[in-house]
Coordinates of C-alpha atoms in Angstrom, one line a residue:
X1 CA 68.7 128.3 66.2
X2 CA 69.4 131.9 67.1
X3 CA 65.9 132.7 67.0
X4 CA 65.2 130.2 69.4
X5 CA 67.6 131.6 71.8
X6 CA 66.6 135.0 71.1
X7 CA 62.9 133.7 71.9
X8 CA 63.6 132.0 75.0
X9 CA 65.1 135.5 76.3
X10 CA 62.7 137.9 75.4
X11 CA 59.5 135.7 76.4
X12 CA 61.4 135.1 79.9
X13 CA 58.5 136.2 82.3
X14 CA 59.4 139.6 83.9
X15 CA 58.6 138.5 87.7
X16 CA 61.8 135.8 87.0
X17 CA 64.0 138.6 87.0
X18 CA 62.4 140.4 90.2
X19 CA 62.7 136.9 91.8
X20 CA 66.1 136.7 91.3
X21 CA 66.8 139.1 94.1
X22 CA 65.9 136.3 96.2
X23 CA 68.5 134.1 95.5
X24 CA 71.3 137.0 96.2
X25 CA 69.4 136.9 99.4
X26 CA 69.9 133.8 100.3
X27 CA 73.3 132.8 98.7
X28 CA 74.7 136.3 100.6
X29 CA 73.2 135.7 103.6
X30 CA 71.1 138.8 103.6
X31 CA 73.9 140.7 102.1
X32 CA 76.2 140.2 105.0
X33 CA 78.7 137.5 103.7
X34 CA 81.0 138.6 100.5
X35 CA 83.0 135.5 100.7
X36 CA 83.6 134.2 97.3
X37 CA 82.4 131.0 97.7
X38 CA 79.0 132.3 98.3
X39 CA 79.2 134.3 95.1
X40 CA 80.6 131.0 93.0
X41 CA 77.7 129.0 94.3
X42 CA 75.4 132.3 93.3
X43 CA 77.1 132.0 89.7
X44 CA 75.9 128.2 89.3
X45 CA 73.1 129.0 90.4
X46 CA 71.3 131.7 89.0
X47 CA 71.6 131.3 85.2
X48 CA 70.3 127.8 86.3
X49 CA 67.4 129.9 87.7
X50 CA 66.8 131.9 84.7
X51 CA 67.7 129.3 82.2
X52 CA 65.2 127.0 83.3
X53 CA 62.7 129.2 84.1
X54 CA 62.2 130.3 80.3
X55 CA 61.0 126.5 80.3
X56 CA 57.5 127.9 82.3
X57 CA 55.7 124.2 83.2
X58 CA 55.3 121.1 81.9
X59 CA 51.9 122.2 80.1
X60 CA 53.2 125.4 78.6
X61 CA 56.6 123.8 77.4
X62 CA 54.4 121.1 75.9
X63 CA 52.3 123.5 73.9
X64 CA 55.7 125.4 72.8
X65 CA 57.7 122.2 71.6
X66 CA 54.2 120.9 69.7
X67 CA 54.5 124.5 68.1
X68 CA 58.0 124.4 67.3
X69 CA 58.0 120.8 65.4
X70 CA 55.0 121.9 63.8
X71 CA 57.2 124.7 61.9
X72 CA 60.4 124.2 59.5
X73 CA 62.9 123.8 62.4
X74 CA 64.6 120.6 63.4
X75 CA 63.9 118.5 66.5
X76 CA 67.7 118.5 67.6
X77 CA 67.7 122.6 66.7
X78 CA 65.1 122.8 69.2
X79 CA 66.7 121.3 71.9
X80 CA 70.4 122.0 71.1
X81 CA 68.8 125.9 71.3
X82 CA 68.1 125.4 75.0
X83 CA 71.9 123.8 75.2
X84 CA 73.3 127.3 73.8
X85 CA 70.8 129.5 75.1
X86 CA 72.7 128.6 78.5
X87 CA 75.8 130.4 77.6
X88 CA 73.5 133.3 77.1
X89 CA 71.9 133.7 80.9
X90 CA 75.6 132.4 82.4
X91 CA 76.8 135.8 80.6
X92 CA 74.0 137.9 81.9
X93 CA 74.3 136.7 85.1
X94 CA 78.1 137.4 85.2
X95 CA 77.4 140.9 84.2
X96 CA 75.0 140.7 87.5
X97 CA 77.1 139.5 89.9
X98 CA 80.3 141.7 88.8
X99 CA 77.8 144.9 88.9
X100 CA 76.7 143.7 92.5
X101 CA 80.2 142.7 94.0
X102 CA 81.1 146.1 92.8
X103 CA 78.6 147.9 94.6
X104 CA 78.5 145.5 97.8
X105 CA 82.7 146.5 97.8
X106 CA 81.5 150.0 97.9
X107 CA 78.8 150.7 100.0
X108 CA 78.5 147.4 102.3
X109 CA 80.3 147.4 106.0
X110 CA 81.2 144.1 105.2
X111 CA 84.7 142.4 103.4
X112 CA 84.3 140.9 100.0
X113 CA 86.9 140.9 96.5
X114 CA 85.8 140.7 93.2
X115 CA 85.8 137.0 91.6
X116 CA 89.0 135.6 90.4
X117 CA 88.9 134.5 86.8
X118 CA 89.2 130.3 88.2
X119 CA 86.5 130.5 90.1
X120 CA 84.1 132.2 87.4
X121 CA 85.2 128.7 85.3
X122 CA 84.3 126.9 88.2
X123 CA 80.6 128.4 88.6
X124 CA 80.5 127.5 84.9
X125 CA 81.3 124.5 85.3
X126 CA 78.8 123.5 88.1
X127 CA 76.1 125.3 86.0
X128 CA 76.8 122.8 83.3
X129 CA 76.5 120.4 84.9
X130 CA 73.2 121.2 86.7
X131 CA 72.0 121.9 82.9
X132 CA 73.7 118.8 81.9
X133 CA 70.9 117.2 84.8
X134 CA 68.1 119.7 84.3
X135 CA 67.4 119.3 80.4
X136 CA 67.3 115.2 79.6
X137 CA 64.7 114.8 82.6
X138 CA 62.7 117.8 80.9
X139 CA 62.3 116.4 77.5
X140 CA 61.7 112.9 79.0
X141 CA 59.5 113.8 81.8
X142 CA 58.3 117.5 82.1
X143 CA 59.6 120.6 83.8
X144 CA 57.9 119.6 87.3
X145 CA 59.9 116.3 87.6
X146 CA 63.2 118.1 85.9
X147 CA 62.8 120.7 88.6
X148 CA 61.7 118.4 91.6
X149 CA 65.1 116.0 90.6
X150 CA 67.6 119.1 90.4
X151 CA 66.1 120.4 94.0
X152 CA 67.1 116.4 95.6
X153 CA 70.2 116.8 94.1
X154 CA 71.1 120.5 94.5
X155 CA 70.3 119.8 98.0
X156 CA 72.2 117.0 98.5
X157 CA 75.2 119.2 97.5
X158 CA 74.5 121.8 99.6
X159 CA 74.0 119.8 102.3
X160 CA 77.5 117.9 101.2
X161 CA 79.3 121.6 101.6
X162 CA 78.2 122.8 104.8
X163 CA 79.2 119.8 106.5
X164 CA 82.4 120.6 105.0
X165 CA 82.5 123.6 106.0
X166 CA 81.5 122.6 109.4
X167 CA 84.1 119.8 109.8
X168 CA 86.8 122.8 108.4
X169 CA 85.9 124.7 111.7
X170 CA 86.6 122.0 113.7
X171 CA 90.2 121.7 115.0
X172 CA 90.1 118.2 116.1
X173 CA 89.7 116.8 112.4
X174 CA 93.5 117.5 111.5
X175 CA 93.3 114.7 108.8
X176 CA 90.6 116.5 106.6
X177 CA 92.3 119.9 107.3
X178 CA 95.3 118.5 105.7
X179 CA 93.5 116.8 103.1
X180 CA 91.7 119.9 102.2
X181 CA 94.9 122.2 102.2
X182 CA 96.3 119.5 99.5
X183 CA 93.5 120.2 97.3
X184 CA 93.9 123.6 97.7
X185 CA 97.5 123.7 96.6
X186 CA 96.6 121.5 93.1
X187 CA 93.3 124.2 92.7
X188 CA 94.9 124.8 88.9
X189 CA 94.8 120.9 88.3
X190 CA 91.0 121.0 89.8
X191 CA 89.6 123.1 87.8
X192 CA 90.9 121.8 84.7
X193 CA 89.6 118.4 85.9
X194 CA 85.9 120.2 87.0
X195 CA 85.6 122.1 83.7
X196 CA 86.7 118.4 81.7
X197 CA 83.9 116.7 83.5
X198 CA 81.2 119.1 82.9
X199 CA 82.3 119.3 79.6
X200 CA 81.7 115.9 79.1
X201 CA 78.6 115.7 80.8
X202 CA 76.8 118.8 78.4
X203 CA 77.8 116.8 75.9
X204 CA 76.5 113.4 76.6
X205 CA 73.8 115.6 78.4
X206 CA 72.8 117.1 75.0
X207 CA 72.8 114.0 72.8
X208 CA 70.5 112.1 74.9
X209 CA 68.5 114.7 75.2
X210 CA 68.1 114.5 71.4
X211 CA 67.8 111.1 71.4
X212 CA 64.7 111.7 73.9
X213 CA 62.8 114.6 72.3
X214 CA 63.6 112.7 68.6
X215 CA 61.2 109.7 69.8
X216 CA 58.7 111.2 71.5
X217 CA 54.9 112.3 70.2
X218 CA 54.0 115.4 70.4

């Protein structure tokens, strides 16, 4: 299984990693906002980025897994190997984000603090669960339905937070302020709930997919 990790990191097309600038882009705002919510949602997503990138298209991943099965490795090695590989980018892209909220501290004319160690867990925990999504549609289905079903949902959930935000800046809506300040005074109990959930869901995640890529012809 560690050489299918190793293979998945080292085959990872080099333009990915250029690319990647993009989503700091976007996530930052041009490099203007250093709030950290921006950088958690950055966190999620960018390993996500990488991680499923290393799947190239449906075509090319079919070729790959017909190769793989046709040496001495076990279907549920093969899949549980793009499971841990995960781990692998999350790290990497930690190391990122650290090395560029270090540097955007220092040199930008903007406010920003490095991450706290909660909200790291939480980025972890949503990238889990996009894998948790990402992977059992792959194996079933093919990388561009995978990729076309994590955008609709990814979306949703952005879509979800700014509104959030928006209904936050509005001082009429002293309900949801309140409601919000309550969750923010249980943020301890949150994560623990957010990072049992995703927790669950890599692991149901990565049995079905098992179940999946154990039936199908290649």
């Amino acid at each position: 299984m560690q050489q299918l990790i190793i293979k998945d990191i080292i085959t990872q097309k080099w333009y990915i990693y250029i690319t990647s600038v993009i989503w700091f882009m976007i996530f930052t705002n041009f490099f203007t906002d250093g709030s950290p919510i921006r950088h958690v949602m950055l966190l999620a997503f960018l390993p996500a980025w990488l991680a499923f990138s290393s799947n190239g298209n449906t075509k090319s991943f079919e070729k790959e897994s017909a190769l793989l099965i046709s040496l001495p490795i076990k279907r549920n090695e093969i899949v549980l190997a793009k499971y841990v590989a995960g781990f692998t980018w999350f790290g990497l892209s930690t190391i990122a984000m650290i090395a560029y909220i270090f540097l955007y501290d220092r040199f930008a004319p903007f406010p920003t603090r490095m991450m706290h160690v909660d909200e790291i867990v939480i980025a972890f925990s949503s990238f889990l669960i996009l894998v948790s999504i990402f992977y059992p549609v792959l194996f079933r289905a093919g990388y561009q339905v995978a990729t076309i079903v994590l955008v609709i949902i990814t979306g949703f959930a952005v879509m979800a937070m700014q509104i959030s935000f928006n209904m936050l800046e509005n001082p009429r809506l002293v309900d949801f302020h309140n409601f919000v300040e309550q969750l923010l005074m249980n943020k301890l109990m949150l994560t623990i709930i957010l990072v049992c959930v995703s927790a669950v869901f890599f692991i149901v995640s990565s049995l079905l997919s098992v179940r999946i890529f154990n039936k199908r012809d290649l």
